[in-house]
Coordinates of C-alpha atoms in Angstrom, one line a residue:
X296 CA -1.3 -30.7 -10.5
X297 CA -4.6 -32.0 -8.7
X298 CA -2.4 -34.3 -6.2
X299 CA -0.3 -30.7 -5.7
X300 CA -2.7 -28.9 -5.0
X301 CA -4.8 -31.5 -2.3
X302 CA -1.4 -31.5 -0.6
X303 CA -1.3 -27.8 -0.6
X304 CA -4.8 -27.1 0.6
X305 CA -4.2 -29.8 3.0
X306 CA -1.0 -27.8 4.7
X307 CA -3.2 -24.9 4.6
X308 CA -5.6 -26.7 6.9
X309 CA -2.8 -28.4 9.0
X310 CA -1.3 -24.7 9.5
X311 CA -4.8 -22.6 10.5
X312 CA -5.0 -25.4 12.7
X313 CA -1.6 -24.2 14.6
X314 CA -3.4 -21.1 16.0
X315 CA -7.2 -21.3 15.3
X316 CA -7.9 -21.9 19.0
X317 CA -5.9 -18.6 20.4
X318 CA -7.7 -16.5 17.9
X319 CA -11.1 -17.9 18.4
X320 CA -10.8 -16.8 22.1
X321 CA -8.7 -13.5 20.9
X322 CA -11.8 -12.5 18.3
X323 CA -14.8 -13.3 20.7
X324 CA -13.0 -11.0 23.1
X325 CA -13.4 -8.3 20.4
X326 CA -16.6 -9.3 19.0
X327 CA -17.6 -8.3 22.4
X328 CA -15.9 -5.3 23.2
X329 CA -17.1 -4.1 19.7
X330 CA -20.7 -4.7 19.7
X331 CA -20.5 -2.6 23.5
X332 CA -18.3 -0.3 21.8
X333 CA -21.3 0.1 19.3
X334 CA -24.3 0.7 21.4
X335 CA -22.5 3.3 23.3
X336 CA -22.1 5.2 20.2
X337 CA -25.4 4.0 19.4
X338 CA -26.8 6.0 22.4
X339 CA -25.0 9.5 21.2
X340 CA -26.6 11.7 18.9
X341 CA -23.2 12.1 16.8
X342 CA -23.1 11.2 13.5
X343 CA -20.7 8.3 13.5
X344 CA -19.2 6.5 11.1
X345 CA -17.9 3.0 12.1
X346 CA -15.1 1.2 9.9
X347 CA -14.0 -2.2 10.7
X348 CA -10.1 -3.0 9.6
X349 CA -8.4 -6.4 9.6
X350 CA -5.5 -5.5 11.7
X351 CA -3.9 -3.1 14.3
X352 CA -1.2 -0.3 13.1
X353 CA 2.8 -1.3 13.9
X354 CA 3.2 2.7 13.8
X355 CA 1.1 6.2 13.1
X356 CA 3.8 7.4 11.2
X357 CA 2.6 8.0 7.8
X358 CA 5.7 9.0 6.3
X359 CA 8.1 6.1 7.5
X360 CA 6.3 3.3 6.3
X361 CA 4.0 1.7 3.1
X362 CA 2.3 -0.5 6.0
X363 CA -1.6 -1.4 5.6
X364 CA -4.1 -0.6 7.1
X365 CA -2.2 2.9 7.9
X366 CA -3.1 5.1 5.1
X367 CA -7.2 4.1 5.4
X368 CA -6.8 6.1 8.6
X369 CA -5.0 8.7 8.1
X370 CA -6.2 9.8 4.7
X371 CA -8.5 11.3 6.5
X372 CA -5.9 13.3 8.9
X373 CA -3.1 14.9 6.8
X374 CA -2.6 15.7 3.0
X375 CA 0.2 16.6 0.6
X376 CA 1.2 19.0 -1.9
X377 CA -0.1 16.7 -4.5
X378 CA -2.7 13.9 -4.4
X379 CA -3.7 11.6 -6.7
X380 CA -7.3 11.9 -8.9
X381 CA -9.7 9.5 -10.0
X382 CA -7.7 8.2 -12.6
X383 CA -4.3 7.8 -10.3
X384 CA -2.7 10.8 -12.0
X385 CA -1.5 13.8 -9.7
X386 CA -3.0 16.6 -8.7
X387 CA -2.4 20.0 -6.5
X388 CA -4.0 19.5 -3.1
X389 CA -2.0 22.0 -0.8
X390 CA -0.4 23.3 -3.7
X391 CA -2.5 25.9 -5.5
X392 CA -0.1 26.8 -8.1
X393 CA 3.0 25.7 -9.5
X394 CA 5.8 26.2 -12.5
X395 CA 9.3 24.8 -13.6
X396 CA 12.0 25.9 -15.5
X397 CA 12.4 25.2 -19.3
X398 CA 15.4 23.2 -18.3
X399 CA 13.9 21.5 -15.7
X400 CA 16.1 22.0 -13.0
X401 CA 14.0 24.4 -10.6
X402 CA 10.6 23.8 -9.7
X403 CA 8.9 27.0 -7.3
X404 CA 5.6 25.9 -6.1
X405 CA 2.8 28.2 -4.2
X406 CA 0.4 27.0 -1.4
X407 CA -2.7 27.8 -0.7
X408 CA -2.8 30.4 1.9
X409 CA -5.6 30.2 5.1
X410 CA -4.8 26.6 5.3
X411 CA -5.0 25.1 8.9
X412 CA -3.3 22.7 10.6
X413 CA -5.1 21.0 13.7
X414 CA -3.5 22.7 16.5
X415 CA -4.5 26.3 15.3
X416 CA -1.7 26.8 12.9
X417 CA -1.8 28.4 9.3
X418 CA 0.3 26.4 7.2
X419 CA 3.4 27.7 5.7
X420 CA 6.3 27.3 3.3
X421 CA 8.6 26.2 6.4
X422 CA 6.0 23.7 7.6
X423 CA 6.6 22.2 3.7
X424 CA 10.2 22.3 3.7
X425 CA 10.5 20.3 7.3
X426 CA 8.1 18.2 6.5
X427 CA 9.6 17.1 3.1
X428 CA 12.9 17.3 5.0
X429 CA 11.6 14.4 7.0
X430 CA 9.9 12.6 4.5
X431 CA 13.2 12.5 3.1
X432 CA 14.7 11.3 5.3
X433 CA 12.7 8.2 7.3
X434 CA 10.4 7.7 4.1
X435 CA 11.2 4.0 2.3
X436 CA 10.2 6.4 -0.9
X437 CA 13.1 9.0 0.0
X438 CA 15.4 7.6 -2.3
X439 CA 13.6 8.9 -4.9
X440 CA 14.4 12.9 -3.9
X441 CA 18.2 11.5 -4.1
X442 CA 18.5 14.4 -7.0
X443 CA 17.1 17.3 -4.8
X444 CA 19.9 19.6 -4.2
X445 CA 18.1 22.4 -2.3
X446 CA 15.0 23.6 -1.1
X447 CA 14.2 26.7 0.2
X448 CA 11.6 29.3 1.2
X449 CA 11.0 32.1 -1.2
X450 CA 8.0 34.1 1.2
X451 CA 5.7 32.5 3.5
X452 CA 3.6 30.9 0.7
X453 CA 6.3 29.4 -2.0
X454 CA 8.5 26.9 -2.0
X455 CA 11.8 26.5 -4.6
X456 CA 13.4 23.4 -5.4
X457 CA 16.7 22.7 -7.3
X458 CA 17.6 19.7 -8.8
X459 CA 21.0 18.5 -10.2
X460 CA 19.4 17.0 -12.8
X461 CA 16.7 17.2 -14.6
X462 CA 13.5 16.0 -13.4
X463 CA 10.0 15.7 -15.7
X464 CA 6.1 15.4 -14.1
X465 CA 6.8 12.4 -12.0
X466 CA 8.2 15.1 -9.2
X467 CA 4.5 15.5 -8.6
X468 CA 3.7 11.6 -8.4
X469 CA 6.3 11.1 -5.8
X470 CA 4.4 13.9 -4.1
X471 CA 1.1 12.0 -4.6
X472 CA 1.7 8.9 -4.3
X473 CA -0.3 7.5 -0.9
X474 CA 2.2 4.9 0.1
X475 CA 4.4 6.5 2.6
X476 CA 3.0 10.1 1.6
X477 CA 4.9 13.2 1.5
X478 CA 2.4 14.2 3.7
X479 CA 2.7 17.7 5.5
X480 CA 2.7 18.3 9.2
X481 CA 3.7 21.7 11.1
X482 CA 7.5 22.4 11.6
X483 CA 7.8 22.0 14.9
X484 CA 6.4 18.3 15.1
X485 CA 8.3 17.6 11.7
X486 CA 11.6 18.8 13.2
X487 CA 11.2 17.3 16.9
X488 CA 10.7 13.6 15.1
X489 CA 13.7 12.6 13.4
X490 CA 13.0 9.0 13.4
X491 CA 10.8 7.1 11.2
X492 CA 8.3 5.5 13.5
X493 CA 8.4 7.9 15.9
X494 CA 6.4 10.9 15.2
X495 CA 5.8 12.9 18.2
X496 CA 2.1 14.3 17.0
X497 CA -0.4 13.4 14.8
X498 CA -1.7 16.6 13.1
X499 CA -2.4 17.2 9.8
X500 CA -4.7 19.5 7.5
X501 CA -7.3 17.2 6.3
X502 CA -11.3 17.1 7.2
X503 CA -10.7 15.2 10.4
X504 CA -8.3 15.4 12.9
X505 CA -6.8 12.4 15.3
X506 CA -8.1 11.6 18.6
X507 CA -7.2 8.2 19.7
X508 CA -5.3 5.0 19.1
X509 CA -6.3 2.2 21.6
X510 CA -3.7 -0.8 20.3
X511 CA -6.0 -3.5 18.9
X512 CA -9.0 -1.9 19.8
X513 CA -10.2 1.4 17.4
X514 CA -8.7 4.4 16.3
X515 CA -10.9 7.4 16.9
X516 CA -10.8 10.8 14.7
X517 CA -13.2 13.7 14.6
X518 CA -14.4 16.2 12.3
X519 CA -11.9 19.1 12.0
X520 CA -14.3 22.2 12.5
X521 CA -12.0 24.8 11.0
X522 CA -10.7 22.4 8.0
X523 CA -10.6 24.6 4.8
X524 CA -11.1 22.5 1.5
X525 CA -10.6 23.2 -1.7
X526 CA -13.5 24.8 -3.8
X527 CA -13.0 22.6 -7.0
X528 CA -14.7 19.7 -8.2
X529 CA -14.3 16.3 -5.7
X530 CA -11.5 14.4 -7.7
X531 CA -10.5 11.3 -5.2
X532 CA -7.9 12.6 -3.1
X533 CA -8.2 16.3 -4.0
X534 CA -10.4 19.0 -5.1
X535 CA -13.7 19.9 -2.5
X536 CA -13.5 17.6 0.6
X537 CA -17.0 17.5 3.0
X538 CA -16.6 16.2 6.5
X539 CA -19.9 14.5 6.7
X540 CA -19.6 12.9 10.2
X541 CA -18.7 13.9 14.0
X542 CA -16.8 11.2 14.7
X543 CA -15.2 8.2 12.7
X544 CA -14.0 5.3 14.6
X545 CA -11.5 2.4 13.3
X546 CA -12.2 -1.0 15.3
X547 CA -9.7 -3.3 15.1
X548 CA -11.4 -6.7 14.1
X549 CA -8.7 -9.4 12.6
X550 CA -11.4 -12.2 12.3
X551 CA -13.1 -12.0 8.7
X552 CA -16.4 -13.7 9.6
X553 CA -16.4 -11.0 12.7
X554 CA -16.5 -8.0 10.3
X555 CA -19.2 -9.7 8.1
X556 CA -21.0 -10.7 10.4
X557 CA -20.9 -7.2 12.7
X558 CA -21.9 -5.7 9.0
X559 CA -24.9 -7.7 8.1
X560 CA -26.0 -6.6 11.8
X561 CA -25.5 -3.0 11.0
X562 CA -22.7 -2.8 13.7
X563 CA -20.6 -1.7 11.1
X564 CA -20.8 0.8 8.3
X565 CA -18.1 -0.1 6.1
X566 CA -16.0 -3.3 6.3
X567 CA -12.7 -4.0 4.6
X568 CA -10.1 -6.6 3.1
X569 CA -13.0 -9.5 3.1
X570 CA -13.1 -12.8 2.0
X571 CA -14.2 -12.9 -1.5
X572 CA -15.8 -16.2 -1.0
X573 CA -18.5 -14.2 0.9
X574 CA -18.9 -12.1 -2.0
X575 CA -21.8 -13.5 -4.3
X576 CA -23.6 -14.5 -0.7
X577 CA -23.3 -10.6 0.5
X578 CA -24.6 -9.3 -3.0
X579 CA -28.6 -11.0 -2.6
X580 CA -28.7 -8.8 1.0
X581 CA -30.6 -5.9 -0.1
X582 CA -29.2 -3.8 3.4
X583 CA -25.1 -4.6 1.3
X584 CA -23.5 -3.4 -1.4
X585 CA -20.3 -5.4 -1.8
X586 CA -17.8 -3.8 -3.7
X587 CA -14.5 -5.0 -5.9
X588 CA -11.9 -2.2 -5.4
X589 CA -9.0 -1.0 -8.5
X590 CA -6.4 -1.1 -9.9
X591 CA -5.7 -4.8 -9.6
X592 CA -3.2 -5.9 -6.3
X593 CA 0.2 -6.9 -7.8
X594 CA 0.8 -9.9 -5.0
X595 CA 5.1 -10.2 -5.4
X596 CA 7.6 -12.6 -3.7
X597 CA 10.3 -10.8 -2.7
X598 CA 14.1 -12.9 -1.9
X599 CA 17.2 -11.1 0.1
X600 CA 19.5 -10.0 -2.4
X601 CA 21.9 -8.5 0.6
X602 CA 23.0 -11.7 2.2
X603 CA 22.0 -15.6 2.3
X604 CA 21.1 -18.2 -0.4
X605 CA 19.3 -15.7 -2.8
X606 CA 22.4 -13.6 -3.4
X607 CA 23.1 -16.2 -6.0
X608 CA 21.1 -15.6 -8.9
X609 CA 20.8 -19.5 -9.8
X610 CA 18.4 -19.6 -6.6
X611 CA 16.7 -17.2 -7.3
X612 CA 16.3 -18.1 -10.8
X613 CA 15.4 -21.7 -9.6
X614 CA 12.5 -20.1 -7.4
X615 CA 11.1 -18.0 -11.1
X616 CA 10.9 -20.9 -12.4
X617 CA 9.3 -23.4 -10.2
X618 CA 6.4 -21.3 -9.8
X619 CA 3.4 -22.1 -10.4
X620 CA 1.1 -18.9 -10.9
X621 CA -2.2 -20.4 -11.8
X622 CA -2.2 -22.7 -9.0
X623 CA -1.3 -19.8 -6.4
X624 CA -4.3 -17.6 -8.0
X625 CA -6.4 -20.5 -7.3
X626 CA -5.4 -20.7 -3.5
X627 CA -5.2 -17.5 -3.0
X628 CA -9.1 -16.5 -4.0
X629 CA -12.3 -18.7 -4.2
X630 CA -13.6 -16.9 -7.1
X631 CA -12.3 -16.1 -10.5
X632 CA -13.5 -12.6 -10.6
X633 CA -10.9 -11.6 -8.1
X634 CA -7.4 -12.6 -9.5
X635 CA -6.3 -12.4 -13.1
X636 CA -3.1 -14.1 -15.1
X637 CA -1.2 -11.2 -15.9
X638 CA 2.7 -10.8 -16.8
X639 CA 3.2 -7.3 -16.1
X640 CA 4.7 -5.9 -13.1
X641 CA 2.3 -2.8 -14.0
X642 CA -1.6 -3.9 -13.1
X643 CA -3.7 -4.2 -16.6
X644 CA -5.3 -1.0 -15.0
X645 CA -2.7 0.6 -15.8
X646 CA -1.5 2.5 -19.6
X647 CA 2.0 0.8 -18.7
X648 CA 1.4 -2.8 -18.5
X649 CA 3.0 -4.6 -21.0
X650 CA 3.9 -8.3 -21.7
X651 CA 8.1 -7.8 -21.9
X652 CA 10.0 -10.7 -20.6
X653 CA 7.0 -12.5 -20.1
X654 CA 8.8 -15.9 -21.0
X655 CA 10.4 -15.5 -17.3
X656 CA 6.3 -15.5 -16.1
X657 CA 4.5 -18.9 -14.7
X658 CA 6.6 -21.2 -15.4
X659 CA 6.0 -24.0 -13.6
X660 CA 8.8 -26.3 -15.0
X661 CA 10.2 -28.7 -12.2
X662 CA 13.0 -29.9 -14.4
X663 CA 14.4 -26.2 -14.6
X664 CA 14.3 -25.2 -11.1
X665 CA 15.9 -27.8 -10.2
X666 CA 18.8 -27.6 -13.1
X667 CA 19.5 -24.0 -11.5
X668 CA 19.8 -25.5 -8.2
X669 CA 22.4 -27.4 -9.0
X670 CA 24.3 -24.9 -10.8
X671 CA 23.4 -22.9 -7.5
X672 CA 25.1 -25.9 -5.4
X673 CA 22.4 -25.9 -3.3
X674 CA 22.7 -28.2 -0.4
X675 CA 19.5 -28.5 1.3
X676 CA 19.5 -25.5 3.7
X677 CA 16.2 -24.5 4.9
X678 CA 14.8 -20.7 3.3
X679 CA 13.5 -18.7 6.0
X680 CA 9.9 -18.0 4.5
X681 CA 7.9 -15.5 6.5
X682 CA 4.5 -15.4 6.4
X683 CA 2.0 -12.8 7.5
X684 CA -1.2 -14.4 9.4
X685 CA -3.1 -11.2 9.3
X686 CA -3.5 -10.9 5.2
X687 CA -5.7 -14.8 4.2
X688 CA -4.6 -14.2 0.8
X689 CA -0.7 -13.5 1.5
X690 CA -0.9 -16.5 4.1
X691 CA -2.5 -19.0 1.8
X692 CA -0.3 -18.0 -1.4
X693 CA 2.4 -18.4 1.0
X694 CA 1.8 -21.7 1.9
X695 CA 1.0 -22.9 -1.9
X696 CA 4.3 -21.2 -2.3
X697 CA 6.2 -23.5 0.3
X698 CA 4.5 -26.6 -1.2
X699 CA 5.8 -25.7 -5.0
X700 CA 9.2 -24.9 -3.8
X701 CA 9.2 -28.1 -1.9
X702 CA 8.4 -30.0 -5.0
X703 CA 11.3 -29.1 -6.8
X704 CA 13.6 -29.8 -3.7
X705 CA 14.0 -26.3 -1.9
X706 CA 13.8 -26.9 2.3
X707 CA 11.3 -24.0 3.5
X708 CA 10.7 -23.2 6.7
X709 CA 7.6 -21.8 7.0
X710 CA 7.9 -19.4 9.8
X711 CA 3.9 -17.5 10.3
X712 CA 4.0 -14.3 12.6
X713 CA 1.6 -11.6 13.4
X714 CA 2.0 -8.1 11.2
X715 CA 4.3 -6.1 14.0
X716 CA 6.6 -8.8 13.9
X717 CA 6.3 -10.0 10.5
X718 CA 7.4 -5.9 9.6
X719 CA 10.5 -6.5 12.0
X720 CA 11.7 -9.7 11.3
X721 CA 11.8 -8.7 7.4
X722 CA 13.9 -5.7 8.5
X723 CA 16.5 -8.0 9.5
X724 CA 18.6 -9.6 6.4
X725 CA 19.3 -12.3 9.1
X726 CA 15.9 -12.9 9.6
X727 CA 14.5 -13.4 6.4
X728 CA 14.9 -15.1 2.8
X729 CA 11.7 -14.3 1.6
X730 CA 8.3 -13.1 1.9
X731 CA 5.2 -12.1 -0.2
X732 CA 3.5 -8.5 -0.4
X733 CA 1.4 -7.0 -2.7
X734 CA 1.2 -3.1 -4.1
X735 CA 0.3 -1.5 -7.0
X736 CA 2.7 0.3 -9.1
X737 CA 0.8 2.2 -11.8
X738 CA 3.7 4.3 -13.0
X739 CA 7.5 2.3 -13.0
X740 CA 9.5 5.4 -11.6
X741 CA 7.1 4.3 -8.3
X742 CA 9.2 1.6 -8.4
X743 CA 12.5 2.9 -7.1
X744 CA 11.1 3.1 -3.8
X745 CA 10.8 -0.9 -3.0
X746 CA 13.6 -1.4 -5.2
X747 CA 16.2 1.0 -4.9
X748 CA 18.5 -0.9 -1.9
X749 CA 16.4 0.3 0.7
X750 CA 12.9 -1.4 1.3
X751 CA 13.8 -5.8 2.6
X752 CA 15.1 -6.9 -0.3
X753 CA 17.5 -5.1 -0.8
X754 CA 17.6 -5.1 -4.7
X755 CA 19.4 -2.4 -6.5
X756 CA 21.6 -2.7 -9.8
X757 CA 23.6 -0.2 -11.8
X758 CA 21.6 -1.0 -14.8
X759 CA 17.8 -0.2 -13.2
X760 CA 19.4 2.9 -11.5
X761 CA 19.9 3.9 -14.8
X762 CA 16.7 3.3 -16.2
X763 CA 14.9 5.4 -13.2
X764 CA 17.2 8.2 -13.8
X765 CA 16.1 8.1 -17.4
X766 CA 12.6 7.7 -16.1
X767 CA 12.6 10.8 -13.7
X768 CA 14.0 13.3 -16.5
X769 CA 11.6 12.1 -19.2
X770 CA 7.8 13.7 -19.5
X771 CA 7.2 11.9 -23.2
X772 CA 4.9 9.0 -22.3
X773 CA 5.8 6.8 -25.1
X774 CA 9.4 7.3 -24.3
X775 CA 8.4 6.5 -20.9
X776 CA 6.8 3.1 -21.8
X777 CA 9.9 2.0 -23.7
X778 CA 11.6 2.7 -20.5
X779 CA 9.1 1.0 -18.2
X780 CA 9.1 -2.0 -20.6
X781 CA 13.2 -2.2 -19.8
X782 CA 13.0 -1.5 -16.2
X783 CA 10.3 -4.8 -16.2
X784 CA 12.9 -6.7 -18.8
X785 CA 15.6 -5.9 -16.0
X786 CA 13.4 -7.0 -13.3
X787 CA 12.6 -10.3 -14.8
X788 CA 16.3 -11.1 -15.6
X789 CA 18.0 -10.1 -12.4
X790 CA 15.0 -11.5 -10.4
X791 CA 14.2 -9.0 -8.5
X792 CA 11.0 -10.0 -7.4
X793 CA 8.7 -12.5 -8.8
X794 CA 5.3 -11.8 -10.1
X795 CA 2.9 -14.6 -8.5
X796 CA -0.3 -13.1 -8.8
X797 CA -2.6 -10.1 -9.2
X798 CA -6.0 -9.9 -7.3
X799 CA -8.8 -7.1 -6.4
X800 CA -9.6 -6.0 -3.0
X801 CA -13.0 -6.5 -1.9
X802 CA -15.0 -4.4 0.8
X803 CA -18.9 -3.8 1.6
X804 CA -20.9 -1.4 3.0
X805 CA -24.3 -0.7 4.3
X806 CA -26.6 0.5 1.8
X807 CA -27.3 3.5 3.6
X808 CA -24.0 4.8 3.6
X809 CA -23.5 6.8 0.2
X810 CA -20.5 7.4 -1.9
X811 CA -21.4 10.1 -4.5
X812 CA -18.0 10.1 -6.1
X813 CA -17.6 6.2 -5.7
X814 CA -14.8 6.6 -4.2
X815 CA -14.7 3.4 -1.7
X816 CA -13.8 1.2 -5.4
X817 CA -10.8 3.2 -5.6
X818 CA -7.2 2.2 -4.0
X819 CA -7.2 3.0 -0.4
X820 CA -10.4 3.6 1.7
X821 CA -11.5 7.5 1.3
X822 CA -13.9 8.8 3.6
X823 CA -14.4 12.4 2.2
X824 CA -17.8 13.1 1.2
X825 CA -18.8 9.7 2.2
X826 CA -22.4 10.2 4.0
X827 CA -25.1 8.1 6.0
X828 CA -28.9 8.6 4.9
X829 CA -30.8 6.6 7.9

């Protein structure tokens, strides 16, 4: 293993070396644009917060895509019927009451009335019914309304749904959930934008409203004056929302030592996806408090299952089992506290994780892999291995990756790419064998989504269809874990995606900017009742 891995830190090396020069002259560029950028804003008497993000947006379409860094912005811009609480459960956001039939069938749900959108307008049922209409429709999540039969306006302030089967609580996690949200836009806007990827307006509900997008330079928003917020207890996503600043702005900074170093300067309030090598260095500075987000990053490597060499499930089988997990965790982070060993395609965070199938987990057995690839009849044709630049941790698992795989005899091309092209190219079933993302799936019914035939990767099969149907209909959590503990046995056997590491997020702050209901440790960045005390 130690000659392995030398090799594999080595090609990590070789390969930063392929572009280090274009982005050193591509981040000093921005370093300085965001340090004028800065005492500008410095000169106003605004209360601005300043957020610096790894990486520029492919789109602003919330609904059409599970994309980072796109929900740390627009959390703060648009909300759903449902959101999800401290404790990743759902709960009503817009929605201020709701029932369903004993038989499950039809669901009627009320919203809060006095709601306003952005623009002026009071949000209505119709608004809803578009904007789920649309969600529907360009949403890689969509597939998992596939039993909605109708929906419909009752007044001005309720909303009916009819199913054609029955369908339990996790109707209200598909609402929740913050990848590719069900988010809620006025009618007009939801109707005139029928492509994912192509919404005509940004406007939303939430505490702040959008202002600007200047590609790979900041995202601006500003305090919505007329937001009303709920009057319950603050509960993550939900319940009383404050609006603490005038202005929050987004800067685009890809360079990791460029955010730390613009946050130890106070250019920067909060700072996001760093390198957790900087983290025991950033916790003796009094002025920072770093901080280790939850639930654990599920880090997955996902093979085309609609067309090339991983149709055949000897390949695939042949990459589960060359895999090396330990020795990709290792890459991956610098420091143990950031990635754990861990079977379950459910993080340990979560009440569903469970050790099923785990004989198909780290294997690392040479001797297998490569028994499958001659049953596969593998002849030595290069997997097209994309690899995002913009995520450290994706690029260096993906190059420990492509050194394991090489070991047992597998040609990879290695083929690194920047995040809008990296999205595209994986679109393409022609473009792409493989790649590694990461998620965190605390419920399996969240599942269907990514691997239900539509997300890259195109895995579906009779047999897990089955299971999320079962899933949707059932409310009894135990009979839900059986289920999720199949769904993960299924997974495992047909390969679907393999499970090569989990790790936590890590992001700082200045220590004067306070987080009451510690909500920056929590899943994606939320800026509600997030304050500054200079």
């Amino acid at each position: 293993m130690g000659n392995r891995l030398g090799r594999i830190i080595t090609a990590i090396f070789f390969s930063l070396g392929l572009f280090f020069l274009s982005l050193m002259t591509y981040c000093s560029g921005k370093q300085g644009q965001t340090e004028e950028g800065s005492n500008l804003v410095g000169a106003s008497e605004e209360v601005i917060l300043h957020v610096a993000l790894w990486t520029s947006f492919p789109t602003l379409d919330w609904q059409s895509t599970v994309s980072h860094p796109l929900p740390q912005a627009m959390l703060p811009v648009f909300e759903g019927l449902f959101g999800l609480s401290k404790d990743f459960v759902p709960v009503p956001e817009l929605v201020l009451d709701w029932e369903v039939s004993e038989d499950k069938l039809k669901w009627t749900f009320n919203i809060r009335k006095g709601v306003k959108f952005h623009n002026g307008k009071e949000l209505t049922a119709e608004d809803v019914i578009s904007s789920l209409k649309r969600w529907r429709r360009v949403s890689p999540r969509g597939v998992m309304f596939n039993h909605l039969r109708e929906i419909f306006a009752e007044d001005k302030y309720t909303i009916r749904m009819f199913f054609d089967q029955p369908i339990g609580r996790f109707l209200l996690l598909i609402l929740a959930a913050d990848e590719s949200k069900a988010v809620i836009m006025p009618q007009e806007i939801a109707d005139s934008s029928p492509l994912g990827g192509a919404l005509n307006e940004i406007v939303g509900t939430g505490p702040y409203r959008f202002e600007e997008y200047r590609t790979e330079q900041y995202l601006e928003l500003s305090r919505f004056e007329d937001y009303v917020s709920r009057s319950d207890p603050p509960d993550y996503h939900s319940g009383r929302k404050e609006a603490n600043f005038d202005r929050i702005i987004f800067w685009i900074v890809p360079e990791a030592s460029t955010r730390v170093a613009g946050l130890e300067r106070d250019e920067y309030d909060i700072v996001t996806r760093l390198p957790d090598a900087d983290y025991k260095r950033l916790l003796q500075i009094e002025e920072i408090d770093p901080i280790i987000t939850v639930p654990a990053l599920l880090d997955y490597l996902i093979l085309n299952h609609r067309k090339g060499l991983f149709t055949d499930i000897n390949m695939r089988r042949a990459v589960q089992s060359a895999i090396d997990v330990e020795e990709v965790s290792r890459c991956m982070m610098a420091s143990k506290e950031f990635w754990t060993l861990n079977p379950s395609i459910y993080p340990p965070e979560s009440p569903y994780n469970t050790d099923e199938a785990s004989h198909y987990y780290h294997q690392n057995d040479v001797a297998k892999a490569k028994d499958f690839l001659r049953k596969a009849g593998y002849d030595g044709e290069a997997v097209k291995f994309l690899v995002l630049r913009d995520e450290p941790e994706i690029y260096r698992a993906s190059i420990a990756i492509g050194e394991q795989l090489k070991a047992v005899g597998i040609e990879v091309d290695l083929l690194i790419y920047d995040l809008a092209t990296w999205v595209a190219k994986r679109a393409n079933p022609d473009e792409m064998d493989m790649f590694i993302s990461k998620g965190y799936w605390l419920d399996p019914s969240l599942f269907h989504a990514e691997f239900g035939g539509r997300f890259p990767g195109w895995f579906i099969s009779a047999e897990t269809e089955a299971v999320f149907d079962k899933l949707a209909m059932e409310t009894d959590f135990e009979k839900r874990f059986v289920l999720g503990k199949e769904l993960q046995r299924l997974f495992y056997e047909k390969v679907a995606f393999i499970n090569v590491s989990y790790h936590y997020g890590f992001k700082a702050k200045r220590s004067s900017v306070k987080d009451p209901e510690n909500n920056l440790s929590r899943g994606n960045l939320t800026l509600h009742n997030v304050r500054i005390d200079r």
